[in-house]
């Protein structure tokens, strides 16, 4: 909700005439300076002009940042004040004319029960007993609402003084209907144990703060600007600034509805969890009796439209419907089962944050470094948003797998529905700037693209989320049956965040490209010499392709580490679990098979790479082989290097297909471990292949050089290139291999007349020290590659920061 406030404050800044006059006046003075507007026609002149412009613009952007910061602090202050004052609000009497508003008179809420009163002593002892049973310590202050006509309760109060109000008619149920009395009391105590009081009244406070501090002023400023004849005069050279009142009011209404729905979902979840706790402590029958009395009003006399609207209002309100509460009481596992709407809500919140982060990061970069928002800023914001999205998806998948064996079983569609809901919600929230239609200054790249950015970038994000879900489902199914603590959950969530958040950050930075589609691969340069040879020209272009997301990922140190953690975390946890259980087989034989298959793939790449120079001498004329190439033309040495990388990628795809077809469990982890061995072996075999090049004088060298070239920096860069490009073949090959293996087992089982799982012989066992040594070599190689590439990566990061 604070994210929505930031977005509104950024939009509302230019609606204040004083702000617009100061901001645009500062720009006019800056562009009027001849040292800025008419710099020397040289590199030094342009750099000096840029430096002076950033210094001149500092006051304008500082004023904008100050406006947004003060608005956000005011929003937080009003929300905190409402939370601190909620006990006063609850204990006030209602106004006769406006029941929703409190009066200055206090309600009659005496303390109850009293141990000194013999009639109330039994109730006091019973309440203390329920507090101990639920786990509420210290006990709350019990208050009696003598004027109430219902039989409910209400928990409220600050952390140092919790209170529970008991309606007077409920007291009579202590003797007549003990189950109902216990259900209400335990329900309110569950709110205290779950710390729902703070969450509930903070949600109310944030909603009212957003309404009073953000929405109402934004609407007033929008209407005032429209009635006053429009915005102030815009100086030349500044992006045109137009206030579209319908779009601005639509933005305000959309954000208001979004904040309201998020608040209501939080409150509904708190009520359902309290119902589950009450049912777990023996109050199921009483709780069901209460819910039977709370069934919604009949809609027989209403029209279809009014009845549908009433059902929708009840379903989206902050109080769960009796039908939903009954379902939770019958099946408590429904509480932990994630829903598509839950994921969509989380995605919308992240999308709104992304929409507000664009303008906020622009302002911060101008203040701190005097530059426009750069790729470094996009990657930073993208990592923050990606960490939240991946963490939510990981926790949701873990919960879905945990309850998948409980009745009623969830539909198989839940696995694609979870990432689809998260991605759809994010794209919807991130598209909010598009409905402002120019009310933002300056216009973002998304506004220039329009809604077409959804079709250009949405499928890429959805495909990535599907891959993340596949890994999460596999890891959760492997670890959950034996997980006795939350350490496995924390390890899976942390691994997914560290590994996948940078990928989202790269998508986040690439999506803003306007002139070209950043997600479209670009073929390599065709060689001039040999271009008439068709079979040589086509592989030269395809093996030399570039894809911007992979290029950016290749400069991030966390990329190789993340890929390593994706196979290391689940396999290490499984091996430790098998060791603790004393299992003789477990997962180690399958790990050994995967490592051997990966090594075989790497050896095959080395063999083909060593033979490749001899094949090239027989297939291509010397003029093509000896052409070194230029900046605009790819020579044969470049083509040869690209070909070796492509062979390593194809080998990784073949290994992935074999492992996915043979393995029945832990496929993602085993596939990634196997292709990591293939990539490392192929990378270490590169010096042998280029030694064969030197011996055969393939590139036209005057003297033979049969020594093995060893350059650690080059090997580190090639390892990262092979690992990243290999994913383009590993992912589809693994999917095809898994499907082919499953179909083959089904057909084989049908021919034999047995079940699929019968007659399966496990792979041979592998010594523990062999597995540990292989893991150590892979980890050391990845970490060494990251360390060796840091100097070159640092130079690229400086370029990204310059803007």
Coordinates of C-alpha atoms in Angstrom, one line a residue, residues 175-631:
X175 CA -24.0 -22.7 30.8
X176 CA -26.5 -23.4 28.0
X177 CA -24.1 -23.9 25.0
X178 CA -20.5 -24.4 26.1
X179 CA -19.3 -25.4 22.6
X180 CA -20.5 -22.1 21.2
X181 CA -19.0 -20.1 24.1
X182 CA -15.6 -21.9 23.7
X183 CA -15.6 -21.4 19.9
X184 CA -16.0 -17.6 20.2
X185 CA -13.4 -17.3 23.0
X186 CA -10.8 -19.5 21.3
X187 CA -11.3 -17.7 18.1
X188 CA -10.5 -14.3 19.7
X189 CA -7.5 -15.8 21.6
X190 CA -6.3 -17.2 18.3
X191 CA -6.2 -13.7 16.9
X192 CA -3.9 -12.8 19.8
X193 CA -1.7 -15.8 19.5
X194 CA -1.3 -15.2 15.7
X195 CA -0.6 -11.5 16.3
X196 CA -3.6 -10.7 14.1
X197 CA -4.5 -7.7 16.1
X198 CA -1.5 -5.7 14.9
X199 CA -1.9 -6.9 11.3
X200 CA -5.6 -6.1 11.2
X201 CA -5.5 -2.6 12.6
X202 CA -2.3 -1.7 10.7
X203 CA -4.2 -2.8 7.5
X204 CA -7.1 -0.5 8.4
X205 CA -4.6 2.3 9.3
X206 CA -2.7 2.0 6.0
X207 CA -6.0 2.0 4.0
X208 CA -7.3 5.2 5.7
X209 CA -3.9 6.8 5.4
X210 CA -3.7 6.0 1.7
X211 CA -7.2 7.4 1.3
X212 CA -6.7 10.6 3.2
X213 CA -3.0 11.4 2.3
X214 CA -2.7 10.0 -1.2
X215 CA -6.0 9.5 -3.0
X216 CA -8.0 12.5 -1.9
X217 CA -5.2 15.1 -2.5
X218 CA -4.4 13.5 -5.8
X219 CA -8.1 13.8 -6.9
X220 CA -8.4 17.4 -5.7
X221 CA -5.2 18.4 -7.4
X222 CA -6.3 16.7 -10.7
X223 CA -9.7 18.5 -10.7
X224 CA -8.1 21.8 -9.7
X225 CA -5.6 21.6 -12.5
X226 CA -8.4 20.8 -15.0
X227 CA -10.6 23.6 -13.8
X228 CA -7.8 26.2 -13.8
X229 CA -7.1 25.7 -17.5
X230 CA -4.3 23.2 -17.5
X231 CA -0.7 23.0 -16.5
X232 CA 1.8 25.9 -16.5
X233 CA 3.7 26.9 -19.6
X234 CA 6.3 24.3 -20.5
X235 CA 9.6 25.6 -21.7
X236 CA 11.1 24.3 -25.0
X237 CA 13.2 21.3 -24.9
X238 CA 11.2 19.6 -22.1
X239 CA 9.0 16.6 -22.7
X240 CA 5.4 17.7 -23.3
X241 CA 3.3 17.5 -20.1
X242 CA -0.4 17.0 -20.4
X243 CA -2.9 16.3 -17.7
X244 CA -5.7 13.9 -18.8
X245 CA -8.3 14.2 -16.1
X246 CA -10.2 10.9 -17.0
X247 CA -7.0 8.9 -17.1
X248 CA -5.8 10.5 -13.9
X249 CA -9.0 9.8 -12.0
X250 CA -9.0 6.3 -13.5
X251 CA -5.5 5.7 -12.1
X252 CA -6.6 7.0 -8.7
X253 CA -9.7 4.7 -8.7
X254 CA -7.6 1.7 -9.8
X255 CA -5.0 2.2 -7.1
X256 CA -7.8 2.7 -4.5
X257 CA -9.5 -0.6 -5.5
X258 CA -6.2 -2.4 -5.5
X259 CA -5.3 -1.2 -1.9
X260 CA -8.8 -2.0 -0.7
X261 CA -8.7 -5.6 -2.1
X262 CA -5.2 -6.2 -0.6
X263 CA -6.4 -5.0 2.8
X264 CA -9.5 -7.2 2.6
X265 CA -7.6 -10.3 1.6
X266 CA -5.3 -9.9 4.6
X267 CA -8.3 -9.6 6.9
X268 CA -10.1 -12.6 5.4
X269 CA -7.0 -14.7 5.8
X270 CA -6.6 -13.7 9.5
X271 CA -10.2 -14.7 10.2
X272 CA -9.9 -18.1 8.5
X273 CA -6.7 -18.9 10.4
X274 CA -8.4 -18.0 13.7
X275 CA -11.3 -20.3 12.8
X276 CA -8.9 -23.2 12.1
X277 CA -7.2 -22.7 15.5
X278 CA -10.6 -22.6 17.2
X279 CA -11.6 -25.9 15.5
X280 CA -8.2 -27.5 16.4
X281 CA -8.9 -26.8 20.1
X282 CA -12.2 -28.6 20.3
X283 CA -14.5 -25.9 19.2
X284 CA -15.4 -27.3 15.8
X285 CA -19.1 -28.1 16.7
X286 CA -19.6 -24.7 18.3
X287 CA -17.9 -22.9 15.4
X288 CA -20.1 -24.8 12.9
X289 CA -23.2 -23.8 14.9
X290 CA -22.2 -20.2 14.8
X291 CA -21.6 -20.3 11.1
X292 CA -24.9 -21.9 10.4
X293 CA -26.5 -18.9 12.1
X294 CA -24.3 -16.5 10.0
X295 CA -25.5 -17.7 6.6
X296 CA -25.9 -14.8 4.1
X297 CA -29.3 -13.3 3.5
X298 CA -31.5 -14.8 0.9
X299 CA -31.3 -13.4 -2.5
X300 CA -34.6 -14.8 -3.9
X301 CA -36.3 -11.5 -4.1
X302 CA -33.4 -9.8 -5.9
X303 CA -32.8 -9.6 -9.6
X304 CA -29.9 -11.6 -11.1
X305 CA -27.7 -8.5 -11.4
X306 CA -28.2 -7.4 -7.8
X307 CA -27.8 -10.9 -6.5
X308 CA -24.5 -11.4 -8.4
X309 CA -23.3 -8.0 -7.2
X310 CA -24.2 -8.9 -3.6
X311 CA -22.3 -12.2 -3.8
X312 CA -19.3 -10.5 -5.3
X313 CA -19.3 -7.8 -2.6
X314 CA -19.5 -10.5 0.1
X315 CA -16.7 -12.5 -1.5
X316 CA -14.3 -9.5 -1.8
X317 CA -15.2 -8.0 1.6
X318 CA -12.9 -8.0 4.6
X319 CA -15.1 -10.6 6.3
X320 CA -14.9 -14.2 4.9
X321 CA -18.2 -15.6 3.8
X322 CA -19.8 -18.3 6.0
X323 CA -19.4 -20.8 3.1
X324 CA -15.6 -20.2 3.0
X325 CA -15.4 -20.5 6.8
X326 CA -17.3 -23.8 6.7
X327 CA -15.0 -25.2 4.0
X328 CA -11.9 -24.2 6.1
X329 CA -13.4 -25.8 9.2
X330 CA -14.1 -29.1 7.3
X331 CA -10.7 -29.0 5.5
X332 CA -8.1 -27.0 7.5
X333 CA -5.5 -27.9 4.7
X334 CA -7.3 -25.4 2.5
X335 CA -5.6 -22.6 4.5
X336 CA -2.1 -23.6 3.4
X337 CA -3.1 -24.3 -0.2
X338 CA -2.1 -21.3 -2.4
X339 CA -4.6 -20.0 -4.9
X340 CA -4.3 -18.2 -8.2
X341 CA -5.9 -15.1 -6.8
X342 CA -3.3 -15.0 -4.0
X343 CA -0.5 -15.1 -6.5
X344 CA -2.2 -12.6 -8.7
X345 CA -2.5 -10.2 -5.8
X346 CA 1.2 -10.5 -5.0
X347 CA 2.1 -9.9 -8.6
X348 CA 0.0 -6.8 -8.8
X349 CA 1.6 -5.3 -5.7
X350 CA 5.1 -6.0 -7.2
X351 CA 4.0 -4.5 -10.5
X352 CA 2.8 -1.3 -8.9
X353 CA 6.1 -1.1 -7.1
X354 CA 7.9 -1.5 -10.4
X355 CA 5.8 1.2 -11.9
X356 CA 6.7 3.6 -9.1
X357 CA 10.3 2.5 -9.0
X358 CA 11.0 3.7 -12.5
X359 CA 10.5 7.4 -11.7
X360 CA 11.9 7.1 -8.2
X361 CA 15.2 5.5 -9.4
X362 CA 15.4 8.2 -12.1
X363 CA 15.3 10.8 -9.5
X364 CA 17.7 9.1 -7.1
X365 CA 20.3 8.5 -9.9
X366 CA 20.2 12.1 -10.9
X367 CA 20.7 13.1 -7.2
X368 CA 23.5 10.7 -6.4
X369 CA 25.4 10.5 -9.7
X370 CA 23.9 13.2 -11.9
X371 CA 22.9 10.7 -14.5
X372 CA 19.7 9.3 -16.0
X373 CA 18.5 5.9 -14.9
X374 CA 21.0 3.4 -16.2
X375 CA 21.2 -0.3 -16.6
X376 CA 22.8 -0.5 -13.1
X377 CA 19.7 1.1 -11.6
X378 CA 17.4 -1.2 -13.6
X379 CA 19.3 -4.3 -12.4
X380 CA 19.2 -3.1 -8.8
X381 CA 15.5 -2.5 -8.8
X382 CA 14.9 -5.7 -10.8
X383 CA 16.8 -7.8 -8.2
X384 CA 14.7 -6.3 -5.4
X385 CA 11.4 -7.0 -7.2
X386 CA 12.6 -10.4 -8.5
X387 CA 13.6 -11.5 -5.0
X388 CA 10.1 -10.8 -3.7
X389 CA 8.4 -12.5 -6.6
X390 CA 10.6 -15.6 -6.5
X391 CA 10.3 -15.9 -2.8
X392 CA 6.5 -15.7 -3.0
X393 CA 6.4 -18.3 -5.7
X394 CA 8.8 -20.6 -3.9
X395 CA 6.8 -20.5 -0.7
X396 CA 3.5 -21.1 -2.6
X397 CA 4.9 -24.1 -4.5
X398 CA 6.2 -25.5 -1.2
X399 CA 2.8 -25.1 0.4
X400 CA 1.1 -26.7 -2.6
X401 CA 3.3 -29.7 -2.6
X402 CA 3.0 -30.1 1.2
X403 CA -0.8 -30.5 1.0
X404 CA -0.9 -32.3 -2.4
X405 CA -1.4 -35.7 -0.6
X406 CA -4.3 -34.4 1.5
X407 CA -8.0 -34.7 0.5
X408 CA -9.3 -33.1 -1.5
X409 CA -6.3 -33.3 -3.8
X410 CA -5.6 -30.1 -5.8
X411 CA -6.0 -30.0 -9.5
X412 CA -3.0 -30.7 -11.7
X413 CA -3.7 -27.3 -13.2
X414 CA -2.4 -25.7 -10.0
X415 CA 1.2 -26.0 -11.1
X416 CA 0.9 -23.9 -14.3
X417 CA -1.7 -21.7 -12.6
X418 CA 0.6 -20.4 -9.9
X419 CA 3.3 -18.9 -12.1
X420 CA 0.6 -17.7 -14.6
X421 CA -1.3 -15.9 -11.9
X422 CA 1.9 -14.3 -10.5
X423 CA 3.1 -13.1 -13.9
X424 CA -0.3 -11.9 -15.0
X425 CA -0.7 -9.9 -11.8
X426 CA 2.7 -8.4 -12.2
X427 CA 2.1 -7.4 -15.8
X428 CA -1.2 -5.8 -14.9
X429 CA 0.3 -3.8 -12.0
X430 CA 3.3 -2.7 -14.1
X431 CA 1.0 -1.5 -16.8
X432 CA -0.6 1.2 -14.6
X433 CA 1.6 4.0 -16.0
X434 CA -0.1 3.4 -19.4
X435 CA -3.5 4.5 -18.2
X436 CA -2.1 7.8 -17.1
X437 CA -1.6 8.8 -20.7
X438 CA 1.2 11.2 -20.3
X439 CA 0.7 12.4 -16.7
X440 CA 4.2 11.2 -15.9
X441 CA 7.3 13.3 -16.7
X442 CA 9.4 12.2 -18.4
X443 CA 7.5 9.4 -20.2
X444 CA 9.0 6.0 -19.5
X445 CA 10.0 3.5 -22.2
X446 CA 6.9 1.5 -21.4
X447 CA 4.7 4.4 -22.2
X448 CA 6.4 4.8 -25.6
X449 CA 5.8 1.2 -26.4
X450 CA 2.2 1.2 -25.2
X451 CA 0.5 -2.1 -24.3
X452 CA 2.6 -3.8 -27.0
X453 CA 5.3 -4.3 -24.3
X454 CA 3.0 -7.0 -22.8
X455 CA 3.1 -9.1 -26.0
X456 CA 6.9 -8.5 -26.5
X457 CA 8.1 -9.3 -23.0
X458 CA 5.2 -11.2 -21.2
X459 CA 5.8 -14.6 -22.9
X460 CA 9.5 -14.5 -21.9
X461 CA 8.6 -13.8 -18.3
X462 CA 6.0 -16.5 -18.3
X463 CA 8.4 -19.1 -19.7
X464 CA 11.0 -18.2 -17.1
X465 CA 8.4 -18.5 -14.3
X466 CA 7.4 -21.9 -15.6
X467 CA 11.0 -23.1 -15.5
X468 CA 11.3 -21.8 -11.9
X469 CA 8.2 -23.6 -11.0
X470 CA 9.5 -26.9 -12.4
X471 CA 12.6 -26.7 -10.3
X472 CA 10.7 -25.7 -7.2
X473 CA 8.2 -28.6 -7.6
X474 CA 11.0 -31.1 -8.0
X475 CA 13.0 -29.8 -5.0
X476 CA 9.9 -29.7 -2.8
X477 CA 8.7 -33.2 -3.7
X478 CA 12.2 -34.5 -3.0
X479 CA 12.7 -32.8 0.4
X480 CA 9.2 -32.6 1.9
X481 CA 8.6 -36.3 2.7
X482 CA 11.5 -36.4 5.1
X483 CA 11.8 -32.7 6.1
X484 CA 11.4 -32.4 9.9
X485 CA 12.1 -28.7 10.2
X486 CA 11.9 -25.6 8.2
X487 CA 15.6 -25.6 7.2
X488 CA 14.9 -27.3 3.9
X489 CA 12.2 -24.7 3.1
X490 CA 14.6 -21.9 4.0
X491 CA 17.3 -23.4 1.8
X492 CA 15.0 -23.9 -1.2
X493 CA 13.6 -20.3 -0.9
X494 CA 17.1 -18.8 -0.5
X495 CA 18.5 -20.8 -3.4
X496 CA 15.7 -19.8 -5.7
X497 CA 16.0 -16.1 -4.7
X498 CA 19.8 -16.0 -5.2
X499 CA 19.6 -18.0 -8.5
X500 CA 16.5 -16.6 -10.2
X501 CA 16.3 -12.9 -9.0
X502 CA 19.2 -11.9 -11.3
X503 CA 17.4 -13.4 -14.2
X504 CA 14.3 -11.4 -13.5
X505 CA 16.5 -8.3 -13.1
X506 CA 17.9 -8.9 -16.6
X507 CA 14.4 -9.2 -18.0
X508 CA 13.4 -6.0 -16.1
X509 CA 16.3 -4.0 -17.7
X510 CA 15.8 -5.5 -21.2
X511 CA 12.0 -4.8 -21.3
X512 CA 12.6 -1.0 -21.5
X513 CA 14.3 -1.2 -24.9
X514 CA 12.2 0.7 -27.4
X515 CA 14.0 0.7 -30.8
X516 CA 14.6 -3.0 -31.0
X517 CA 13.2 -6.1 -29.4
X518 CA 15.8 -6.9 -26.7
X519 CA 14.6 -10.5 -26.5
X520 CA 15.2 -11.3 -30.2
X521 CA 18.4 -13.1 -30.9
X522 CA 20.8 -11.5 -33.4
X523 CA 22.7 -13.7 -35.8
X524 CA 26.4 -13.3 -36.1
X525 CA 28.3 -11.6 -38.9
X526 CA 28.7 -13.6 -42.0
X527 CA 32.4 -14.1 -43.2
X528 CA 33.3 -12.3 -46.4
X529 CA 35.7 -15.0 -47.5
X530 CA 33.7 -18.3 -47.8
X531 CA 30.2 -16.7 -47.8
X532 CA 29.5 -18.4 -51.1
X533 CA 29.9 -21.7 -49.4
X534 CA 26.3 -22.3 -48.1
X535 CA 27.1 -24.9 -45.5
X536 CA 29.8 -22.7 -44.0
X537 CA 27.9 -19.4 -44.1
X538 CA 24.8 -20.6 -42.2
X539 CA 26.7 -22.2 -39.3
X540 CA 28.9 -19.2 -39.0
X541 CA 25.9 -16.9 -38.5
X542 CA 24.0 -19.3 -36.1
X543 CA 27.0 -20.1 -33.9
X544 CA 27.9 -16.5 -33.6
X545 CA 24.5 -15.3 -32.5
X546 CA 24.1 -12.9 -29.6
X547 CA 21.1 -12.6 -27.2
X548 CA 21.1 -9.5 -25.0
X549 CA 19.7 -11.2 -21.8
X550 CA 22.6 -13.8 -21.9
X551 CA 25.1 -11.0 -22.6
X552 CA 24.0 -9.1 -19.5
X553 CA 23.8 -12.2 -17.4
X554 CA 27.3 -13.1 -18.5
X555 CA 28.6 -10.0 -16.7
X556 CA 26.9 -10.8 -13.4
X557 CA 29.0 -12.8 -10.8
X558 CA 25.9 -14.4 -9.3
X559 CA 25.0 -16.2 -12.6
X560 CA 27.4 -19.1 -12.3
X561 CA 26.9 -19.3 -8.5
X562 CA 23.2 -19.4 -9.0
X563 CA 23.4 -22.2 -11.5
X564 CA 25.6 -24.1 -9.2
X565 CA 23.2 -23.7 -6.2
X566 CA 20.3 -25.1 -8.3
X567 CA 21.8 -28.5 -8.4
X568 CA 24.0 -28.4 -5.2
X569 CA 21.3 -27.4 -2.7
X570 CA 18.8 -30.2 -3.4
X571 CA 21.4 -32.9 -4.0
X572 CA 23.4 -32.0 -0.9
X573 CA 20.3 -32.0 1.3
X574 CA 19.2 -35.4 -0.1
X575 CA 22.7 -36.9 0.4
X576 CA 22.8 -35.6 4.0
X577 CA 19.3 -37.0 4.6
X578 CA 20.3 -40.4 3.3
X579 CA 23.5 -40.4 5.4
X580 CA 21.5 -39.5 8.6
X581 CA 19.0 -42.3 7.8
X582 CA 21.8 -44.8 7.0
X583 CA 20.2 -45.5 3.6
X584 CA 22.4 -47.7 1.5
X585 CA 21.1 -46.5 -1.9
X586 CA 19.2 -43.2 -1.7
X587 CA 20.1 -40.6 -4.3
X588 CA 23.8 -41.2 -4.5
X589 CA 23.7 -43.8 -7.3
X590 CA 21.6 -41.5 -9.5
X591 CA 24.1 -38.6 -8.8
X592 CA 26.9 -40.9 -9.9
X593 CA 25.2 -41.8 -13.1
X594 CA 24.5 -38.1 -13.9
X595 CA 28.1 -37.2 -13.2
X596 CA 29.4 -40.0 -15.5
X597 CA 27.0 -39.0 -18.3
X598 CA 28.2 -35.4 -18.0
X599 CA 31.8 -36.5 -18.1
X600 CA 31.1 -38.6 -21.2
X601 CA 29.5 -35.6 -22.9
X602 CA 32.5 -33.4 -22.1
X603 CA 35.0 -36.0 -23.4
X604 CA 33.0 -36.3 -26.7
X605 CA 33.3 -32.5 -27.1
X606 CA 37.1 -32.7 -26.6
X607 CA 37.4 -35.5 -29.1
X608 CA 35.4 -33.7 -31.8
X609 CA 37.2 -30.4 -31.0
X610 CA 40.6 -32.0 -31.5
X611 CA 39.5 -33.6 -34.8
X612 CA 37.9 -30.4 -36.0
X613 CA 41.1 -28.8 -37.3
X614 CA 41.8 -31.8 -39.5
X615 CA 38.2 -31.8 -40.8
X616 CA 38.4 -28.1 -41.5
X617 CA 41.6 -28.5 -43.6
X618 CA 39.9 -31.1 -45.8
X619 CA 36.6 -29.1 -46.2
X620 CA 37.6 -25.5 -46.7
X621 CA 40.1 -23.8 -49.0
X622 CA 43.3 -22.3 -47.4
X623 CA 42.2 -18.7 -48.2
X624 CA 39.1 -19.1 -45.9
X625 CA 41.1 -20.9 -43.2
X626 CA 43.8 -18.2 -43.1
X627 CA 41.5 -15.2 -43.1
X628 CA 41.8 -13.5 -39.7
X629 CA 38.7 -11.3 -40.0
X630 CA 38.0 -7.6 -39.3
X631 CA 35.7 -5.7 -37.1

